[in-house]
mmCIF file of C-alpha atoms in Angstrom:
data_model
loop_
_atom_site.group_PDB
_atom_site.id
_atom_site.type_symbol
_atom_site.label_atom_id
_atom_site.label_comp_id
_atom_site.label_asym_id
_atom_site.label_seq_id
_atom_site.Cartn_x
_atom_site.Cartn_y
_atom_site.Cartn_z
ATOM 1 C CA UNK Z 1 1.214 6.926 17.500
ATOM 2 C CA UNK Z 2 3.624 5.455 19.980
ATOM 3 C CA UNK Z 3 7.048 4.114 19.018
ATOM 4 C CA UNK Z 4 5.882 0.495 18.603
ATOM 5 C CA UNK Z 5 3.022 1.481 16.291
ATOM 6 C CA UNK Z 6 5.274 3.791 14.251
ATOM 7 C CA UNK Z 7 7.801 0.977 13.829
ATOM 8 C CA UNK Z 8 5.102 -1.419 12.602
ATOM 9 C CA UNK Z 9 3.784 1.099 10.058
ATOM 10 C CA UNK Z 10 7.234 1.970 8.699
ATOM 11 C CA UNK Z 11 8.313 -1.694 8.520
ATOM 12 C CA UNK Z 12 5.223 -2.578 6.487
ATOM 13 C CA UNK Z 13 5.682 0.397 4.148
ATOM 14 C CA UNK Z 14 9.415 -0.394 3.807
ATOM 15 C CA UNK Z 15 8.534 -3.931 2.733
ATOM 16 C CA UNK Z 16 6.821 -2.488 -0.361
ATOM 17 C CA UNK Z 17 8.842 0.666 -1.022
ATOM 18 C CA UNK Z 18 12.361 -0.071 0.220
ATOM 19 C CA UNK Z 19 14.502 3.058 0.304
ATOM 20 C CA UNK Z 20 11.688 4.960 -1.470
ATOM 21 C CA UNK Z 21 10.030 5.244 1.955
ATOM 22 C CA UNK Z 22 12.041 8.442 2.287
ATOM 23 C CA UNK Z 23 10.058 9.900 -0.662
ATOM 24 C CA UNK Z 24 6.773 9.210 1.125
ATOM 25 C CA UNK Z 25 7.918 10.835 4.355
ATOM 26 C CA UNK Z 26 9.559 13.872 2.744
ATOM 27 C CA UNK Z 27 6.883 14.474 0.109
ATOM 28 C CA UNK Z 28 5.907 18.183 0.006
ATOM 29 C CA UNK Z 29 2.291 19.204 0.536
ATOM 30 C CA UNK Z 30 0.944 22.043 -1.639
ATOM 31 C CA UNK Z 31 -2.447 22.555 0.021
ATOM 32 C CA UNK Z 32 -2.248 26.082 1.290
ATOM 33 C CA UNK Z 33 -1.353 29.417 -0.292
ATOM 34 C CA UNK Z 34 1.891 29.531 1.710
ATOM 35 C CA UNK Z 35 4.853 29.540 -0.728
ATOM 36 C CA UNK Z 36 6.737 27.071 1.493
ATOM 37 C CA UNK Z 37 5.205 23.625 1.048
ATOM 38 C CA UNK Z 38 4.353 21.658 4.164
ATOM 39 C CA UNK Z 39 4.977 17.967 4.795
ATOM 40 C CA UNK Z 40 2.870 14.872 5.105
ATOM 41 C CA UNK Z 41 2.686 12.903 8.337
ATOM 42 C CA UNK Z 42 1.020 9.797 9.734
ATOM 43 C CA UNK Z 43 -1.761 10.054 12.303
ATOM 44 C CA UNK Z 44 -3.622 7.412 14.294
ATOM 45 C CA UNK Z 45 -7.376 7.828 14.689
ATOM 46 C CA UNK Z 46 -9.662 5.002 15.842
ATOM 47 C CA UNK Z 47 -7.136 2.211 15.089
ATOM 48 C CA UNK Z 48 -6.594 3.501 11.538
ATOM 49 C CA UNK Z 49 -3.457 5.150 10.210
ATOM 50 C CA UNK Z 50 -3.923 8.209 8.016
ATOM 51 C CA UNK Z 51 -1.421 9.840 5.639
ATOM 52 C CA UNK Z 52 -2.267 13.517 5.943
ATOM 53 C CA UNK Z 53 -0.700 16.922 5.358
ATOM 54 C CA UNK Z 54 0.440 18.854 8.417
ATOM 55 C CA UNK Z 55 -1.711 21.834 7.417
ATOM 56 C CA UNK Z 56 -4.833 19.648 7.507
ATOM 57 C CA UNK Z 57 -3.832 18.285 10.915
ATOM 58 C CA UNK Z 58 -3.534 21.865 12.216
ATOM 59 C CA UNK Z 59 -6.991 22.696 10.872
ATOM 60 C CA UNK Z 60 -8.593 19.709 12.604
ATOM 61 C CA UNK Z 61 -7.393 20.611 16.099
ATOM 62 C CA UNK Z 62 -10.762 22.324 16.682
ATOM 63 C CA UNK Z 63 -12.615 19.033 16.201
ATOM 64 C CA UNK Z 64 -12.856 16.511 19.027
ATOM 65 C CA UNK Z 65 -11.345 13.066 18.354
ATOM 66 C CA UNK Z 66 -14.669 11.312 18.920
ATOM 67 C CA UNK Z 67 -16.312 13.562 16.283
ATOM 68 C CA UNK Z 68 -13.583 13.067 13.677
ATOM 69 C CA UNK Z 69 -14.657 10.421 11.135
ATOM 70 C CA UNK Z 70 -11.642 10.474 8.807
ATOM 71 C CA UNK Z 71 -8.487 12.486 8.198
ATOM 72 C CA UNK Z 72 -6.501 12.375 4.939
ATOM 73 C CA UNK Z 73 -5.856 9.029 3.228
ATOM 74 C CA UNK Z 74 -6.368 5.894 5.327
ATOM 75 C CA UNK Z 75 -3.402 3.651 4.534
ATOM 76 C CA UNK Z 76 -3.978 0.879 7.042
ATOM 77 C CA UNK Z 77 -5.386 -0.249 10.326
ATOM 78 C CA UNK Z 78 -4.354 -1.997 13.506
ATOM 79 C CA UNK Z 79 -6.167 -5.230 14.238
ATOM 80 C CA UNK Z 80 -7.519 -6.157 17.651
ATOM 81 C CA UNK Z 81 -4.438 -8.359 18.034
ATOM 82 C CA UNK Z 82 -2.193 -5.333 17.534
ATOM 83 C CA UNK Z 83 -0.748 -6.114 14.102
ATOM 84 C CA UNK Z 84 -0.796 -3.554 11.285
ATOM 85 C CA UNK Z 85 -2.433 -4.247 7.898
ATOM 86 C CA UNK Z 86 -2.227 -2.028 4.834
ATOM 87 C CA UNK Z 87 -5.557 -1.306 3.171
ATOM 88 C CA UNK Z 88 -6.311 -0.782 -0.508
ATOM 89 C CA UNK Z 89 -6.409 2.990 -0.007
ATOM 90 C CA UNK Z 90 -2.585 2.869 0.334
ATOM 91 C CA UNK Z 91 -2.255 1.649 -3.265
ATOM 92 C CA UNK Z 92 -1.671 5.072 -4.819
ATOM 93 C CA UNK Z 93 1.173 5.757 -2.382
ATOM 94 C CA UNK Z 94 2.681 2.287 -2.803
ATOM 95 C CA UNK Z 95 2.398 2.294 -6.610
ATOM 96 C CA UNK Z 96 4.221 5.609 -6.938
ATOM 97 C CA UNK Z 97 7.090 4.403 -4.733
ATOM 98 C CA UNK Z 98 7.133 0.628 -5.324
ATOM 99 C CA UNK Z 99 10.436 -1.200 -5.200
ATOM 100 C CA UNK Z 100 9.131 -4.446 -6.718
ATOM 101 C CA UNK Z 101 6.449 -4.653 -9.393
ATOM 102 C CA UNK Z 102 4.539 -7.376 -11.191
ATOM 103 C CA UNK Z 103 2.493 -6.883 -14.367
ATOM 104 C CA UNK Z 104 -0.454 -9.155 -15.146
ATOM 105 C CA UNK Z 105 -1.629 -10.381 -18.520
ATOM 106 C CA UNK Z 106 -5.094 -9.053 -19.426
ATOM 107 C CA UNK Z 107 -6.560 -12.551 -19.017
ATOM 108 C CA UNK Z 108 -5.480 -12.710 -15.355
ATOM 109 C CA UNK Z 109 -6.556 -9.242 -14.251
ATOM 110 C CA UNK Z 110 -10.143 -10.215 -13.405
ATOM 111 C CA UNK Z 111 -9.003 -13.210 -11.378
ATOM 112 C CA UNK Z 112 -6.767 -10.986 -9.264
ATOM 113 C CA UNK Z 113 -9.507 -8.366 -8.885
ATOM 114 C CA UNK Z 114 -11.803 -11.067 -7.463
ATOM 115 C CA UNK Z 115 -9.275 -11.716 -4.700
ATOM 116 C CA UNK Z 116 -7.273 -14.624 -6.142
ATOM 117 C CA UNK Z 117 -3.514 -15.048 -5.946
ATOM 118 C CA UNK Z 118 -1.253 -14.440 -8.971
ATOM 119 C CA UNK Z 119 -0.137 -17.569 -10.819
ATOM 120 C CA UNK Z 120 2.866 -17.868 -13.124
ATOM 121 C CA UNK Z 121 0.568 -18.285 -16.142
ATOM 122 C CA UNK Z 122 -0.908 -14.825 -15.552
ATOM 123 C CA UNK Z 123 2.427 -13.070 -15.167
ATOM 124 C CA UNK Z 124 3.256 -10.593 -17.919
ATOM 125 C CA UNK Z 125 6.439 -9.019 -16.516
ATOM 126 C CA UNK Z 126 8.289 -8.956 -13.226
ATOM 127 C CA UNK Z 127 11.030 -6.694 -11.873
ATOM 128 C CA UNK Z 128 14.460 -8.113 -11.110
ATOM 129 C CA UNK Z 129 15.804 -9.056 -7.675
ATOM 130 C CA UNK Z 130 12.504 -9.986 -6.019
ATOM 131 C CA UNK Z 131 12.971 -12.374 -3.097
ATOM 132 C CA UNK Z 132 10.335 -14.551 -1.424
ATOM 133 C CA UNK Z 133 8.453 -12.495 1.171
ATOM 134 C CA UNK Z 134 9.006 -9.131 -0.521
ATOM 135 C CA UNK Z 135 6.074 -6.771 -0.955
ATOM 136 C CA UNK Z 136 5.073 -6.296 -4.605
ATOM 137 C CA UNK Z 137 2.639 -3.956 -6.304
ATOM 138 C CA UNK Z 138 0.529 -5.574 -9.035
ATOM 139 C CA UNK Z 139 -0.080 -3.626 -12.261
ATOM 140 C CA UNK Z 140 -1.982 -4.270 -15.469
ATOM 141 C CA UNK Z 141 0.091 -4.360 -18.670
ATOM 142 C CA UNK Z 142 -1.011 -0.749 -19.275
ATOM 143 C CA UNK Z 143 0.588 0.317 -15.932
ATOM 144 C CA UNK Z 144 -2.655 0.727 -13.988
ATOM 145 C CA UNK Z 145 -2.112 -0.283 -10.325
ATOM 146 C CA UNK Z 146 -4.462 -3.150 -9.427
ATOM 147 C CA UNK Z 147 -3.359 -4.075 -5.926
ATOM 148 C CA UNK Z 148 -0.517 -5.475 -3.884
ATOM 149 C CA UNK Z 149 0.659 -8.687 -2.300
ATOM 150 C CA UNK Z 150 3.599 -10.709 -1.014
ATOM 151 C CA UNK Z 151 5.925 -12.575 -3.381
ATOM 152 C CA UNK Z 152 6.149 -16.323 -2.943
ATOM 153 C CA UNK Z 153 9.048 -16.890 -5.330
ATOM 154 C CA UNK Z 154 12.174 -15.062 -6.391
ATOM 155 C CA UNK Z 155 12.431 -13.603 -9.884
ATOM 156 C CA UNK Z 156 14.776 -16.436 -10.905
ATOM 157 C CA UNK Z 157 12.430 -19.141 -9.554
ATOM 158 C CA UNK Z 158 9.503 -17.623 -11.479
ATOM 159 C CA UNK Z 159 11.252 -18.233 -14.785
ATOM 160 C CA UNK Z 160 11.492 -21.988 -14.087
ATOM 161 C CA UNK Z 161 8.052 -22.348 -12.507
ATOM 162 C CA UNK Z 162 5.148 -24.240 -14.093
ATOM 163 C CA UNK Z 163 2.148 -22.095 -15.227
ATOM 164 C CA UNK Z 164 0.017 -23.076 -12.191
ATOM 165 C CA UNK Z 165 2.688 -22.135 -9.656
ATOM 166 C CA UNK Z 166 1.924 -19.434 -7.116
ATOM 167 C CA UNK Z 167 3.921 -16.209 -7.610
ATOM 168 C CA UNK Z 168 2.200 -13.509 -5.504
ATOM 169 C CA UNK Z 169 -0.080 -13.921 -2.503
ATOM 170 C CA UNK Z 170 -3.016 -11.532 -2.775
ATOM 171 C CA UNK Z 171 -3.322 -8.930 -0.002
ATOM 172 C CA UNK Z 172 -5.506 -6.178 -1.472
ATOM 173 C CA UNK Z 173 -6.938 -5.143 -4.847
ATOM 174 C CA UNK Z 174 -9.081 -2.347 -6.264
ATOM 175 C CA UNK Z 175 -12.029 -4.744 -6.514
ATOM 176 C CA UNK Z 176 -12.379 -4.364 -2.742
ATOM 177 C CA UNK Z 177 -13.978 -0.973 -3.305
ATOM 178 C CA UNK Z 178 -17.004 -2.902 -4.606
ATOM 179 C CA UNK Z 179 -16.769 -6.135 -2.593
ATOM 180 C CA UNK Z 180 -16.188 -4.532 0.801
ATOM 181 C CA UNK Z 181 -17.920 -1.183 0.297
ATOM 182 C CA UNK Z 182 -19.339 -1.018 3.829
ATOM 183 C CA UNK Z 183 -16.069 -1.862 5.589
ATOM 184 C CA UNK Z 184 -13.885 0.706 3.851
#
């Protein structure tokens, strides 16, 4: 990745994780028998960004780039216009390091999993200090990560909002594994 692409990836991840981005970058990798754990890194392959251990990157140097189908966990992709979008595969990384979280009532989970935005009426809990435009990870009430999106309202505004008011704009959810099976 060049410097511009790296900046875009880190800015998008920072939007969801805040200072916890450091945990993602410095996370140890325990894939090989070596007693010293390796690190994870980000690699660009065919307009997709992969979160992969350094030991796996070393092992793939024998494979030509055009023959390499995938490498590690795909966390996002660059569009033809050059902007970076996180994909649903990044959810496990985001959920473990999320700065802002929203929990949905059981009655609203299916609506979100079909690609709809989160309304105030479906909100079970919300973390403090969320501002409009912050990245939030959406959980079920039993702490199962369902997806992520962008907040439309601050935490304080959500308390005064009517039940049909928009709280989180949908970006990705685990239902995409079924809806968009061929594209992932």
